[in-house]
């Protein structure tokens, strides 16, 4: 009931977790706009969303390497739905698991697609989300909370998401902006892309993408600060980092709140 009639954007929706989120939202009766690079695949997903009961479903194809597209996409999606209640940021650029060999282009692409485009999308969406008291849902990874070999550029972009959106969450809270930010920390999920990337490298069980997609949506709707989804309960306990939370709480007390007053 909480999502029926709500207006939701899902990025990286042509396959994997993003595709499953679109289908869950459709079943819940939401308005959905999906994006990815593959126009033909998005057409099929939109068609299936309508079959599943979406209030409306549209697609806008494009690459998140293009920051102009990212900005224009949110504006177009908002016009198609007449507003926005939830922005789900899920897309990434593909990175194989290899030792870092000084490929700066790969680092730059990872930061632009996996991080900078998220900033552009959320900044563009903020005026609409303020009007609806909406939510931003940021799909991240355990690689954005702990060191992991063979994925340094990817890991850097995911750590950046935590630093930026956790800071922005604080700013929104202090400035009395009623827009929630949910950071989703995922373990290994059984998407085709992930399974191909870790084949012969990682020997751990993957979690189901369908259930993962639902947990991400639930976390956003319930306005949770963080969602941990993995094949073990220890992840949330060990990576939740209560020491950091305590430090942040006391550090905030040293700020002058006048800086956060919105005129």
GROMACS .gro file of C-alpha atoms in nm:
model
  263
    1UNK     CA    1   0.000   0.000   0.000
    2UNK     CA    2   0.287   0.239   0.073
    3UNK     CA    3   0.403   0.229  -0.290
    4UNK     CA    4   0.071   0.223  -0.471
    5UNK     CA    5   0.055   0.528  -0.696
    6UNK     CA    6   0.403   0.647  -0.597
    7UNK     CA    7   0.635   0.783  -0.865
    8UNK     CA    8   0.966   0.600  -0.880
    9UNK     CA    9   1.282   0.615  -1.092
   10UNK     CA   10   1.506   0.308  -1.120
   11UNK     CA   11   1.845   0.339  -1.289
   12UNK     CA   12   2.044   0.044  -1.418
   13UNK     CA   13   1.715  -0.133  -1.480
   14UNK     CA   14   1.788  -0.341  -1.790
   15UNK     CA   15   1.897  -0.649  -1.593
   16UNK     CA   16   1.987  -0.789  -1.254
   17UNK     CA   17   1.874  -0.612  -0.937
   18UNK     CA   18   1.742  -0.306  -1.121
   19UNK     CA   19   1.515  -0.515  -1.342
   20UNK     CA   20   1.380  -0.703  -1.040
   21UNK     CA   21   1.312  -0.376  -0.857
   22UNK     CA   22   1.111  -0.251  -1.153
   23UNK     CA   23   0.897  -0.566  -1.144
   24UNK     CA   24   0.840  -0.545  -0.766
   25UNK     CA   25   0.736  -0.181  -0.799
   26UNK     CA   26   0.502  -0.268  -1.085
   27UNK     CA   27   0.331  -0.536  -0.876
   28UNK     CA   28   0.283  -0.275  -0.602
   29UNK     CA   29   0.105  -0.042  -0.842
   30UNK     CA   30   0.370   0.229  -0.864
   31UNK     CA   31   0.446   0.462  -1.153
   32UNK     CA   32   0.787   0.359  -1.284
   33UNK     CA   33   1.045   0.518  -1.512
   34UNK     CA   34   1.345   0.296  -1.588
   35UNK     CA   35   1.672   0.374  -1.758
   36UNK     CA   36   1.979   0.193  -1.891
   37UNK     CA   37   2.169   0.194  -2.218
   38UNK     CA   38   1.976  -0.081  -2.400
   39UNK     CA   39   1.662   0.061  -2.558
   40UNK     CA   40   1.529  -0.274  -2.680
   41UNK     CA   41   1.570  -0.439  -2.341
   42UNK     CA   42   1.401  -0.148  -2.164
   43UNK     CA   43   1.103  -0.175  -2.401
   44UNK     CA   44   1.049  -0.535  -2.290
   45UNK     CA   45   1.084  -0.446  -1.923
   46UNK     CA   46   0.833  -0.163  -1.949
   47UNK     CA   47   0.589  -0.394  -2.126
   48UNK     CA   48   0.624  -0.654  -1.850
   49UNK     CA   49   0.582  -0.386  -1.581
   50UNK     CA   50   0.248  -0.289  -1.733
   51UNK     CA   51   0.143  -0.655  -1.739
   52UNK     CA   52   0.231  -0.683  -1.369
   53UNK     CA   53   0.008  -0.389  -1.275
   54UNK     CA   54   0.223  -0.076  -1.282
   55UNK     CA   55   0.019   0.245  -1.263
   56UNK     CA   56   0.234   0.358  -1.555
   57UNK     CA   57   0.572   0.256  -1.696
   58UNK     CA   58   0.814   0.442  -1.922
   59UNK     CA   59   1.177   0.412  -2.026
   60UNK     CA   60   1.445   0.661  -2.126
   61UNK     CA   61   1.760   0.503  -2.269
   62UNK     CA   62   2.103   0.656  -2.232
   63UNK     CA   63   2.447   0.633  -2.076
   64UNK     CA   64   2.531   0.763  -1.730
   65UNK     CA   65   2.881   0.845  -1.857
   66UNK     CA   66   2.706   1.152  -2.001
   67UNK     CA   67   2.628   1.391  -1.715
   68UNK     CA   68   2.404   1.599  -1.940
   69UNK     CA   69   2.192   1.292  -2.008
   70UNK     CA   70   2.177   1.215  -1.635
   71UNK     CA   71   2.043   1.562  -1.559
   72UNK     CA   72   1.796   1.566  -1.850
   73UNK     CA   73   1.677   1.214  -1.768
   74UNK     CA   74   1.552   1.311  -1.422
   75UNK     CA   75   1.375   1.616  -1.559
   76UNK     CA   76   1.204   1.412  -1.832
   77UNK     CA   77   1.107   1.135  -1.591
   78UNK     CA   78   0.954   1.389  -1.353
   79UNK     CA   79   0.747   1.535  -1.635
   80UNK     CA   80   0.629   1.190  -1.746
   81UNK     CA   81   0.506   1.102  -1.397
   82UNK     CA   82   0.409   1.448  -1.278
   83UNK     CA   83   0.659   1.447  -0.993
   84UNK     CA   84   0.884   1.208  -0.804
   85UNK     CA   85   0.859   1.018  -0.475
   86UNK     CA   86   1.160   0.787  -0.487
   87UNK     CA   87   1.489   0.792  -0.676
   88UNK     CA   88   1.664   0.452  -0.681
   89UNK     CA   89   2.026   0.479  -0.797
   90UNK     CA   90   2.150   0.138  -0.903
   91UNK     CA   91   2.363   0.162  -1.220
   92UNK     CA   92   2.736   0.087  -1.244
   93UNK     CA   93   2.995   0.060  -1.515
   94UNK     CA   94   3.130  -0.290  -1.569
   95UNK     CA   95   3.467  -0.361  -1.407
   96UNK     CA   96   3.646  -0.695  -1.425
   97UNK     CA   97   3.839  -0.827  -1.125
   98UNK     CA   98   4.206  -0.756  -1.187
   99UNK     CA   99   4.513  -0.623  -1.011
  100UNK     CA  100   4.530  -0.246  -1.047
  101UNK     CA  101   4.791  -0.168  -1.312
  102UNK     CA  102   4.774   0.210  -1.320
  103UNK     CA  103   4.476   0.241  -1.556
  104UNK     CA  104   4.366   0.594  -1.468
  105UNK     CA  105   4.097   0.592  -1.738
  106UNK     CA  106   3.928   0.300  -1.559
  107UNK     CA  107   3.940   0.486  -1.226
  108UNK     CA  108   3.795   0.798  -1.385
  109UNK     CA  109   3.514   0.606  -1.558
  110UNK     CA  110   3.429   0.421  -1.237
  111UNK     CA  111   3.411   0.745  -1.039
  112UNK     CA  112   3.207   0.924  -1.305
  113UNK     CA  113   2.949   0.651  -1.361
  114UNK     CA  114   2.934   0.488  -1.016
  115UNK     CA  115   2.958   0.809  -0.813
  116UNK     CA  116   2.945   1.144  -0.995
  117UNK     CA  117   2.633   1.059  -1.197
  118UNK     CA  118   2.461   0.965  -0.868
  119UNK     CA  119   2.536   1.315  -0.740
  120UNK     CA  120   2.402   1.474  -1.058
  121UNK     CA  121   2.085   1.264  -1.052
  122UNK     CA  122   2.011   1.329  -0.686
  123UNK     CA  123   2.082   1.703  -0.711
  124UNK     CA  124   1.849   1.733  -1.010
  125UNK     CA  125   1.577   1.532  -0.837
  126UNK     CA  126   1.594   1.717  -0.504
  127UNK     CA  127   1.337   1.991  -0.582
  128UNK     CA  128   1.077   1.727  -0.672
  129UNK     CA  129   1.168   1.510  -0.374
  130UNK     CA  130   1.132   1.809  -0.140
  131UNK     CA  131   0.777   1.860  -0.265
  132UNK     CA  132   0.685   1.495  -0.204
  133UNK     CA  133   0.894   1.442   0.113
  134UNK     CA  134   1.049   1.164  -0.090
  135UNK     CA  135   1.345   0.929  -0.075
  136UNK     CA  136   1.682   0.868  -0.235
  137UNK     CA  137   1.795   0.505  -0.238
  138UNK     CA  138   2.163   0.448  -0.313
  139UNK     CA  139   2.269   0.094  -0.404
  140UNK     CA  140   2.622   0.033  -0.279
  141UNK     CA  141   2.832  -0.265  -0.178
  142UNK     CA  142   3.039  -0.423   0.097
  143UNK     CA  143   3.328  -0.304  -0.120
  144UNK     CA  144   3.228   0.048  -0.014
  145UNK     CA  145   3.267  -0.038   0.355
  146UNK     CA  146   3.574  -0.263   0.358
  147UNK     CA  147   3.892  -0.313   0.155
  148UNK     CA  148   3.865  -0.568  -0.126
  149UNK     CA  149   4.145  -0.672  -0.366
  150UNK     CA  150   4.110  -0.679  -0.746
  151UNK     CA  151   3.838  -0.409  -0.755
  152UNK     CA  152   4.017  -0.093  -0.641
  153UNK     CA  153   3.844   0.153  -0.885
  154UNK     CA  154   3.501   0.003  -0.810
  155UNK     CA  155   3.568   0.007  -0.436
  156UNK     CA  156   3.678   0.371  -0.449
  157UNK     CA  157   3.352   0.473  -0.615
  158UNK     CA  158   3.147   0.286  -0.355
  159UNK     CA  159   3.339   0.438  -0.063
  160UNK     CA  160   3.269   0.777  -0.223
  161UNK     CA  161   2.895   0.706  -0.218
  162UNK     CA  162   2.908   0.643   0.157
  163UNK     CA  163   3.105   0.958   0.228
  164UNK     CA  164   2.893   1.185   0.011
  165UNK     CA  165   2.542   1.059   0.083
  166UNK     CA  166   2.602   1.004   0.455
  167UNK     CA  167   2.719   1.367   0.476
  168UNK     CA  168   2.424   1.488   0.272
  169UNK     CA  169   2.188   1.294   0.499
  170UNK     CA  170   2.327   1.491   0.794
  171UNK     CA  171   2.284   1.819   0.608
  172UNK     CA  172   1.923   1.738   0.522
  173UNK     CA  173   1.852   1.650   0.884
  174UNK     CA  174   2.004   1.969   1.022
  175UNK     CA  175   1.841   2.185   0.753
  176UNK     CA  176   1.501   2.020   0.817
  177UNK     CA  177   1.477   1.885   0.461
  178UNK     CA  178   1.239   1.590   0.478
  179UNK     CA  179   1.408   1.375   0.213
  180UNK     CA  180   1.543   1.040   0.335
  181UNK     CA  181   1.863   0.879   0.210
  182UNK     CA  182   1.903   0.501   0.228
  183UNK     CA  183   2.243   0.347   0.159
  184UNK     CA  184   2.216  -0.021   0.060
  185UNK     CA  185   2.525  -0.231   0.132
  186UNK     CA  186   2.506  -0.552  -0.069
  187UNK     CA  187   2.711  -0.868  -0.060
  188UNK     CA  188   2.750  -1.096  -0.362
  189UNK     CA  189   2.421  -1.118  -0.552
  190UNK     CA  190   2.347  -1.383  -0.816
  191UNK     CA  191   2.315  -1.147  -1.112
  192UNK     CA  192   2.463  -1.267  -1.440
  193UNK     CA  193   2.718  -0.984  -1.439
  194UNK     CA  194   2.838  -1.054  -1.084
  195UNK     CA  195   2.856  -1.430  -1.137
  196UNK     CA  196   3.062  -1.384  -1.450
  197UNK     CA  197   3.298  -1.139  -1.277
  198UNK     CA  198   3.372  -1.362  -0.975
  199UNK     CA  199   3.389  -1.694  -1.158
  200UNK     CA  200   3.703  -1.878  -1.054
  201UNK     CA  201   3.800  -1.598  -0.813
  202UNK     CA  202   3.555  -1.596  -0.521
  203UNK     CA  203   3.424  -1.904  -0.346
  204UNK     CA  204   3.124  -1.767  -0.155
  205UNK     CA  205   2.750  -1.819  -0.188
  206UNK     CA  206   2.554  -1.554  -0.374
  207UNK     CA  207   2.221  -1.417  -0.250
  208UNK     CA  208   1.909  -1.408  -0.472
  209UNK     CA  209   1.857  -1.091  -0.675
  210UNK     CA  210   1.477  -1.105  -0.643
  211UNK     CA  211   1.485  -1.092  -0.262
  212UNK     CA  212   1.766  -0.838  -0.268
  213UNK     CA  213   1.559  -0.606  -0.489
  214UNK     CA  214   1.266  -0.627  -0.249
  215UNK     CA  215   1.485  -0.550   0.054
  216UNK     CA  216   1.623  -0.240  -0.119
  217UNK     CA  217   1.271  -0.112  -0.190
  218UNK     CA  218   1.156  -0.187   0.165
  219UNK     CA  219   1.453   0.000   0.308
  220UNK     CA  220   1.370   0.306   0.097
  221UNK     CA  221   1.001   0.302   0.185
  222UNK     CA  222   1.076   0.265   0.557
  223UNK     CA  223   1.332   0.548   0.526
  224UNK     CA  224   1.611   0.342   0.682
  225UNK     CA  225   1.956   0.499   0.687
  226UNK     CA  226   2.129   0.176   0.585
  227UNK     CA  227   2.023  -0.162   0.451
  228UNK     CA  228   2.257  -0.461   0.470
  229UNK     CA  229   2.181  -0.756   0.245
  230UNK     CA  230   2.416  -1.051   0.245
  231UNK     CA  231   2.419  -1.425   0.306
  232UNK     CA  232   2.525  -1.374   0.669
  233UNK     CA  233   2.384  -1.174   0.959
  234UNK     CA  234   2.738  -1.079   1.065
  235UNK     CA  235   2.775  -0.825   0.785
  236UNK     CA  236   2.538  -0.571   0.938
  237UNK     CA  237   2.685  -0.622   1.285
  238UNK     CA  238   3.049  -0.589   1.182
  239UNK     CA  239   3.018  -0.320   0.914
  240UNK     CA  240   2.750  -0.113   1.089
  241UNK     CA  241   3.032   0.055   1.283
  242UNK     CA  242   2.871   0.194   1.600
  243UNK     CA  243   3.196   0.371   1.681
  244UNK     CA  244   3.157   0.586   1.372
  245UNK     CA  245   2.798   0.671   1.465
  246UNK     CA  246   2.903   0.781   1.813
  247UNK     CA  247   3.186   0.993   1.672
  248UNK     CA  248   2.951   1.158   1.422
  249UNK     CA  249   2.696   1.235   1.694
  250UNK     CA  250   2.946   1.415   1.916
  251UNK     CA  251   3.126   1.585   1.625
  252UNK     CA  252   2.798   1.744   1.513
  253UNK     CA  253   2.776   1.925   1.845
  254UNK     CA  254   3.074   2.140   1.748
  255UNK     CA  255   2.888   2.291   1.451
  256UNK     CA  256   2.701   2.622   1.454
  257UNK     CA  257   2.349   2.535   1.343
  258UNK     CA  258   2.299   2.879   1.185
  259UNK     CA  259   2.479   2.748   0.876
  260UNK     CA  260   2.194   2.500   0.817
  261UNK     CA  261   1.899   2.740   0.842
  262UNK     CA  262   1.713   2.752   0.512
  263UNK     CA  263   1.568   3.094   0.436
   0.00000   0.00000   0.00000
